[in-house]
mmCIF file of C-alpha atoms and ligand atoms in Angstrom:
data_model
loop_
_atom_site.group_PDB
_atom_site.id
_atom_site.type_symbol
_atom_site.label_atom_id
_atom_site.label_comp_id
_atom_site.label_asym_id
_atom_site.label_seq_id
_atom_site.Cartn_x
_atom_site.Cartn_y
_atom_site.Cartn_z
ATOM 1 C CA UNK V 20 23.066 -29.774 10.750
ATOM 2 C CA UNK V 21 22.501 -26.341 9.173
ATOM 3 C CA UNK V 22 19.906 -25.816 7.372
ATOM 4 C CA UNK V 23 20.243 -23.463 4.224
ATOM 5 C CA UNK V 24 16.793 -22.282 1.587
ATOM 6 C CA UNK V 25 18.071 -20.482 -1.106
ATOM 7 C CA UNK V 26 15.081 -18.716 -2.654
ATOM 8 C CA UNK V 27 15.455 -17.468 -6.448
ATOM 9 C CA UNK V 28 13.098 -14.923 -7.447
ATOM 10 C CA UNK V 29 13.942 -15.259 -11.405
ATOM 11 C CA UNK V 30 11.717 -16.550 -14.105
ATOM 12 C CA UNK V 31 14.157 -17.771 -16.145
ATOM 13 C CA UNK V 32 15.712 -20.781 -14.963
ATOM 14 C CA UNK V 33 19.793 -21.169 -15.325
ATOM 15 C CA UNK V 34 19.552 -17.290 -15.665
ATOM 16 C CA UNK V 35 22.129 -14.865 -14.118
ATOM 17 C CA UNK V 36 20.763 -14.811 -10.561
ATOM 18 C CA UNK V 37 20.216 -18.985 -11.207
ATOM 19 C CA UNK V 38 24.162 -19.649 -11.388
ATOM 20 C CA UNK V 39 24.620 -17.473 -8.230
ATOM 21 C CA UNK V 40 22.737 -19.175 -6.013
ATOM 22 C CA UNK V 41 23.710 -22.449 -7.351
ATOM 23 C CA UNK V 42 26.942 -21.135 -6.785
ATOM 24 C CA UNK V 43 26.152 -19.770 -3.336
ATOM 25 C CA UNK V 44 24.626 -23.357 -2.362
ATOM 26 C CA UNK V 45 27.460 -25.178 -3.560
ATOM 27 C CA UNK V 46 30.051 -23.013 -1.154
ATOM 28 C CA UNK V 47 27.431 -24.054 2.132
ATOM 29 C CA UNK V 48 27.104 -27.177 0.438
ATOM 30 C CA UNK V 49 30.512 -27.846 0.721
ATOM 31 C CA UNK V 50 30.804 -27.667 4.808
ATOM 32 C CA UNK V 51 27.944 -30.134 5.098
ATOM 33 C CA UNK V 52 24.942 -27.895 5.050
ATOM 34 C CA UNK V 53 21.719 -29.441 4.182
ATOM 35 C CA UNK V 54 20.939 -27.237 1.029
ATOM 36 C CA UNK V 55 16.929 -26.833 -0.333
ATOM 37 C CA UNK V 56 16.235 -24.457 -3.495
ATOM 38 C CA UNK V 57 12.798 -23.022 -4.029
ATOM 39 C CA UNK V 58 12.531 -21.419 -7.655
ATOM 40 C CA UNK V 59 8.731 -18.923 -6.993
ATOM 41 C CA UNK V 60 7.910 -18.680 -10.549
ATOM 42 C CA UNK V 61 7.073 -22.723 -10.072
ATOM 43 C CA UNK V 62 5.076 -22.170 -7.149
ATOM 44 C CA UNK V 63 1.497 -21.171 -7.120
ATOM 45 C CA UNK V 64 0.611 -18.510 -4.854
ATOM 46 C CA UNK V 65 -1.155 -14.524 -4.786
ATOM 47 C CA UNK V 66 -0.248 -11.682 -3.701
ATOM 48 C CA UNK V 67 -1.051 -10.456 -0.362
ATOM 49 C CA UNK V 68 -4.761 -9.576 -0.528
ATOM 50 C CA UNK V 69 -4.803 -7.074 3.209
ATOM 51 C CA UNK V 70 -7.702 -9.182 4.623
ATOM 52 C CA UNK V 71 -6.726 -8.610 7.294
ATOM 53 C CA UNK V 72 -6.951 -12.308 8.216
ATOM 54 C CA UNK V 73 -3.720 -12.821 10.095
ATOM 55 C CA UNK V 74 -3.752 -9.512 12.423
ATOM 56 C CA UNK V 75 -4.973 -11.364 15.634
ATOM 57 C CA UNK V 76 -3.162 -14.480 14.647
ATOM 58 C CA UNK V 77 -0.183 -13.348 13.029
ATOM 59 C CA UNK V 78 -0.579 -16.031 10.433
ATOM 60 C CA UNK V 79 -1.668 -16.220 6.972
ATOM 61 C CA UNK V 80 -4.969 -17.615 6.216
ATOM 62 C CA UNK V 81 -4.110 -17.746 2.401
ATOM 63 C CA UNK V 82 -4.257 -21.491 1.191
ATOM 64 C CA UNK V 83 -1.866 -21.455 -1.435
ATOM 65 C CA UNK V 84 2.161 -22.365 -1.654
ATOM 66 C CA UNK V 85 3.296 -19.363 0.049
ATOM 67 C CA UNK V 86 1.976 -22.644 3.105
ATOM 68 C CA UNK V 87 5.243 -24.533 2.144
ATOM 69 C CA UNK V 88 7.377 -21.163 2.371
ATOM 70 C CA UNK V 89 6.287 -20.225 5.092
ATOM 71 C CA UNK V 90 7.289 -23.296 6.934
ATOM 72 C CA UNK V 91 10.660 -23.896 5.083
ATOM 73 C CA UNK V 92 11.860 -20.404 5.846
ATOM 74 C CA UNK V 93 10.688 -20.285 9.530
ATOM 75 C CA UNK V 94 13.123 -23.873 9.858
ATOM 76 C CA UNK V 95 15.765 -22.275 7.905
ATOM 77 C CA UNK V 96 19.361 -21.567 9.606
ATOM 78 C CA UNK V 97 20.440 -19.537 6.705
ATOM 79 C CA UNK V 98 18.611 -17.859 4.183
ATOM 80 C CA UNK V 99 19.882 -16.878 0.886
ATOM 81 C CA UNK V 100 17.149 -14.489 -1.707
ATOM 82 C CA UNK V 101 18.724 -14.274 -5.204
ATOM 83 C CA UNK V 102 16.967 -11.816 -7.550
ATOM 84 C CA UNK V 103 17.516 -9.953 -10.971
ATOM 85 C CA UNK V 104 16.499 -6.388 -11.379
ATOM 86 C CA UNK V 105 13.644 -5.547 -12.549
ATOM 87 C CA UNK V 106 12.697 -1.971 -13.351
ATOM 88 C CA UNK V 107 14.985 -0.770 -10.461
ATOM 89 C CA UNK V 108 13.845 -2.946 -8.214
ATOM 90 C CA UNK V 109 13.062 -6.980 -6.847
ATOM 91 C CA UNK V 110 11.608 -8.948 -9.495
ATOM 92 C CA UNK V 111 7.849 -9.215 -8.753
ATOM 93 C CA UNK V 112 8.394 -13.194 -7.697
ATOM 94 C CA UNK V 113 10.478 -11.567 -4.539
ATOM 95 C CA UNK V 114 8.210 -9.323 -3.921
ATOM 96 C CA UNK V 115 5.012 -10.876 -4.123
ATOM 97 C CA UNK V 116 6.545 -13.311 -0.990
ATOM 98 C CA UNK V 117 7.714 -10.669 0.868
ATOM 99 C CA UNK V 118 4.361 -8.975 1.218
ATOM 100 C CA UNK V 119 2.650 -12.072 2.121
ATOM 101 C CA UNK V 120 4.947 -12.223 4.971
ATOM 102 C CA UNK V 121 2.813 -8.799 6.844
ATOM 103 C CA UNK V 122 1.501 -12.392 8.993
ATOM 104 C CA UNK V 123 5.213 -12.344 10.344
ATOM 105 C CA UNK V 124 5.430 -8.299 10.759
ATOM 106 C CA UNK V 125 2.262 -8.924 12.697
ATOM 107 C CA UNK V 126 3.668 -11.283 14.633
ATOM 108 C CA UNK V 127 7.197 -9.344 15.462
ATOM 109 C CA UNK V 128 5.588 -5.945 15.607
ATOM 110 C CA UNK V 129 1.860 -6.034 17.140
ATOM 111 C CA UNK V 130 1.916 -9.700 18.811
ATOM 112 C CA UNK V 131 5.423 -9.723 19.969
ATOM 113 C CA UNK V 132 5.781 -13.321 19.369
ATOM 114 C CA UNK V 133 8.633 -15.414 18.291
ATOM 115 C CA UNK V 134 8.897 -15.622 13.856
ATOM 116 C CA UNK V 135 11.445 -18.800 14.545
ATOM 117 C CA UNK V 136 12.472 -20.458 16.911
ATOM 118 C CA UNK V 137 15.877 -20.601 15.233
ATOM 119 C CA UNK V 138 17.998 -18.668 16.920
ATOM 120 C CA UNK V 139 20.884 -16.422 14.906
ATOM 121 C CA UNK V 140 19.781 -16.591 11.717
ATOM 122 C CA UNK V 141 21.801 -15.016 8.734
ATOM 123 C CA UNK V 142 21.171 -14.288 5.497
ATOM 124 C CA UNK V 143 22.748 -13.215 1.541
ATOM 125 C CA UNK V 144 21.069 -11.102 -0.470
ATOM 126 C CA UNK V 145 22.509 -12.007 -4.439
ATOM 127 C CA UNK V 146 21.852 -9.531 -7.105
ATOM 128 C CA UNK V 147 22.255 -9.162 -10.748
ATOM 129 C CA UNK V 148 21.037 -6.576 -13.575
ATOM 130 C CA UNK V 149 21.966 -5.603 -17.301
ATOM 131 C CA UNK V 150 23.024 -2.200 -16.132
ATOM 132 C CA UNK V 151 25.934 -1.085 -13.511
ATOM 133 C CA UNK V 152 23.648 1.187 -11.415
ATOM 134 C CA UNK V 153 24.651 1.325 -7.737
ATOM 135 C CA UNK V 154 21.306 2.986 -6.750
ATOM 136 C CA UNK V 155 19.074 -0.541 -8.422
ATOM 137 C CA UNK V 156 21.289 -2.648 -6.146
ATOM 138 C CA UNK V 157 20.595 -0.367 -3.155
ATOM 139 C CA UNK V 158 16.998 -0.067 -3.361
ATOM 140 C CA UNK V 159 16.556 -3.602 -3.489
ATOM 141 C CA UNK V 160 18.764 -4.039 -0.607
ATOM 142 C CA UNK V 161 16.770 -1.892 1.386
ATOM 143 C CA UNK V 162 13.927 -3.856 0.991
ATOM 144 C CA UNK V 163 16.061 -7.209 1.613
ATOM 145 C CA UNK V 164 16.914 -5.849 4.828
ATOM 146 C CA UNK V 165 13.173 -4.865 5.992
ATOM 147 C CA UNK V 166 12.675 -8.183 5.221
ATOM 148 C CA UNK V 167 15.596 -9.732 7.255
ATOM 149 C CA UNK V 168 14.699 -7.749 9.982
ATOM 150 C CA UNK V 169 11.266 -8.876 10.130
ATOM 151 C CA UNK V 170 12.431 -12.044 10.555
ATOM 152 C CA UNK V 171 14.891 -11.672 12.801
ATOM 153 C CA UNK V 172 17.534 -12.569 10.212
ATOM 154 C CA UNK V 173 21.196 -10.688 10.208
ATOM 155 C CA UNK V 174 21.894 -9.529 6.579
ATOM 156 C CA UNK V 175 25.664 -11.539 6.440
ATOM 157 C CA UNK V 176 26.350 -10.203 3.018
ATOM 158 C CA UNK V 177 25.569 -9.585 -0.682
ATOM 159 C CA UNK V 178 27.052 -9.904 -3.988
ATOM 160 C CA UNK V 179 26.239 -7.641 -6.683
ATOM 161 C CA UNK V 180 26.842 -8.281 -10.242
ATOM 162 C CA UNK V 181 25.742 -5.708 -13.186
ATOM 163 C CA UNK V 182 26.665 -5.545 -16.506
ATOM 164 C CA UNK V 183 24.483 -8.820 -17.731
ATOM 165 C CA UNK V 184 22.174 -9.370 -19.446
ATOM 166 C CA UNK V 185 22.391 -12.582 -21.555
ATOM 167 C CA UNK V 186 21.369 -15.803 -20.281
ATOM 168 C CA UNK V 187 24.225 -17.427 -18.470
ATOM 169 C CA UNK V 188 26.486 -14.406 -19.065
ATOM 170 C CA UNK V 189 27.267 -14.318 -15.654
ATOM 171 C CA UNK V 190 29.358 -17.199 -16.268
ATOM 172 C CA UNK V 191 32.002 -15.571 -17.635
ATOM 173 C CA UNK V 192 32.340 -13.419 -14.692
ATOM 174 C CA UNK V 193 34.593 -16.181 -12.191
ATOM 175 C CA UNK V 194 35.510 -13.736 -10.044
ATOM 176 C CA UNK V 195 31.535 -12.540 -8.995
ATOM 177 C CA UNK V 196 30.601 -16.898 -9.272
ATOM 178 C CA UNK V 197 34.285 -17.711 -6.862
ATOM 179 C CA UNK V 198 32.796 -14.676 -4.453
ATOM 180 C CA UNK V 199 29.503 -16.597 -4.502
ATOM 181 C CA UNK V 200 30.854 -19.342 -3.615
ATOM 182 C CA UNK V 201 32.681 -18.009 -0.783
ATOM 183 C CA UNK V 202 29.914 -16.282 0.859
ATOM 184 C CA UNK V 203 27.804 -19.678 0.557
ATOM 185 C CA UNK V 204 31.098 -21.357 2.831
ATOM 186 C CA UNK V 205 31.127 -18.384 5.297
ATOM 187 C CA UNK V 206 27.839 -18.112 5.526
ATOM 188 C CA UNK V 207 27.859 -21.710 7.013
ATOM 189 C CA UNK V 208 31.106 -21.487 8.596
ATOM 190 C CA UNK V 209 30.332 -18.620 10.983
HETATM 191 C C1 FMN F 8 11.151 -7.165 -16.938
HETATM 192 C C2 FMN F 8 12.607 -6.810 -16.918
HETATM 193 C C3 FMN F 8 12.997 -5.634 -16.317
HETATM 194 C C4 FMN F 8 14.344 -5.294 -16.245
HETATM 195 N N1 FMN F 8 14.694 -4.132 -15.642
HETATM 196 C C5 FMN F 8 15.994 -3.802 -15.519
HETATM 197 C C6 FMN F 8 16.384 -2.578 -14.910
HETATM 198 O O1 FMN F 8 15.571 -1.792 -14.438
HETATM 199 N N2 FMN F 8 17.702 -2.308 -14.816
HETATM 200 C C7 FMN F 8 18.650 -3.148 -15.305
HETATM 201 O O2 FMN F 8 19.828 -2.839 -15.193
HETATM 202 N N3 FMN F 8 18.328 -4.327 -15.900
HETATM 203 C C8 FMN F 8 17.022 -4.667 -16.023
HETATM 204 N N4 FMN F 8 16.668 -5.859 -16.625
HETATM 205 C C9 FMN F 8 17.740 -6.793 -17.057
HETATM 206 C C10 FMN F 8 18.010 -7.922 -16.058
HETATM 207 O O3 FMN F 8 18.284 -7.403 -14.773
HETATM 208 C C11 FMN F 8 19.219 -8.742 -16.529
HETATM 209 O O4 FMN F 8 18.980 -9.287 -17.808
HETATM 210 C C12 FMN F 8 19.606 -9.854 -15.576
HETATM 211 O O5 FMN F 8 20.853 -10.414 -15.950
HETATM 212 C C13 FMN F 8 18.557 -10.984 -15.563
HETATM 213 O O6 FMN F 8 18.899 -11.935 -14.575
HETATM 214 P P1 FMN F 8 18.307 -13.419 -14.547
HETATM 215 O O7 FMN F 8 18.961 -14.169 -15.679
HETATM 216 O O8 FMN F 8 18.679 -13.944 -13.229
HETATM 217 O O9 FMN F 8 16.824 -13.284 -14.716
HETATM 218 C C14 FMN F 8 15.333 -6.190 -16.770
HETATM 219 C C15 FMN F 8 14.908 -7.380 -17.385
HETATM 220 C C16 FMN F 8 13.573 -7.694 -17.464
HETATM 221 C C17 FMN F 8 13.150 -8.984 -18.124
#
């Protein structure tokens, strides 16, 4: 059975990026996936501190939650991050977990060991922000993508959604949630 994590990076819960990856689960959910949700702002973990502690190892020695992630995302089939913008970028939630994956660049790029031993591994990147600005959604792509790469995950495809702000807006918006839901059933389909 597939395995899907979708990984929300808002605060607010049953916000804009919420409903999308709800959405998004619902659409792999659909073709039998086995669906998991992490929400960060519930979990308890730092930032990355650069100790330095996983360079020979090429795994974190930082006891916190990030543990859990680590081990969900490395049994993952699909991966799905959903995210508002925050100041042009990731919220800090999305960002804070990327960093503390450097163990798996260490492991990819200086160890040249396997991050998974999943093979073909794809991933959605699901965005939403108050504004319409193309450049917000394509800097946080870029970063997305690093991140994909690093763990040898294919970036499968994205929805964007400005223009929302409100909690729950995005509701109104059935095209953008019926896209969503799409990508969630070709993401498991293919
Ligand atoms: C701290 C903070 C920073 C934000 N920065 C931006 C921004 O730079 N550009 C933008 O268009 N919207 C910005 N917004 C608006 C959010 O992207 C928008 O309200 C979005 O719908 C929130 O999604 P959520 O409900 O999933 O959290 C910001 C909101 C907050 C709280």
């Amino acid at each position: 059975m597939i395995k899907v994590i979708g990984i929300g990076g808002s605060p607010r819960k049953g916000g804009n990026s919420d409903i999308l990856l709800d959405e998004t689960l619902k659409g792999a959910r659909k073709h039998g996936a086995s669906c998991e949700k992490i929400i960060l702002n519930d979990l308890d973990f730092r930032p990355c501190q650069e100790c330095g502690g996983c360079d020979e190892t090429g795994v974190c020695v930082v006891k916190d939650d990030m543990q859990s992630v680590y081990k969900k995302i490395e049994e993952a089939d699909r991966i799905i991050i959903a995210t508002p913008i925050f100041f042009g970028s990731l919220s800090a939630q999305i960002k804070m977990m990327i960093d503390r994956f450097q163990s798996y660049w260490i492991r990819r790029y200086i160890l040249k060991i396997a991050v998974s031993a999943k093979k073909r591994r794809k991933g959605i990147f699901l965005c939403v922000s108050g504004s319409d600005k193309k450049e917000f959604f394509e800097n946080a792509k870029k970063i997305i993508r690093i991140f994909f790469i690093t763990l040898n995950i294919e970036y499968f495809g994205d929805v964007f959604c400005g223009g929302i702000d409100e909690k729950a807006a995005i509701k109104k918006n059935k095209k953008t949630l019926a896209k969503a839901f799409k990508l969630g059933e070709a993401l498991v389909k293919n």
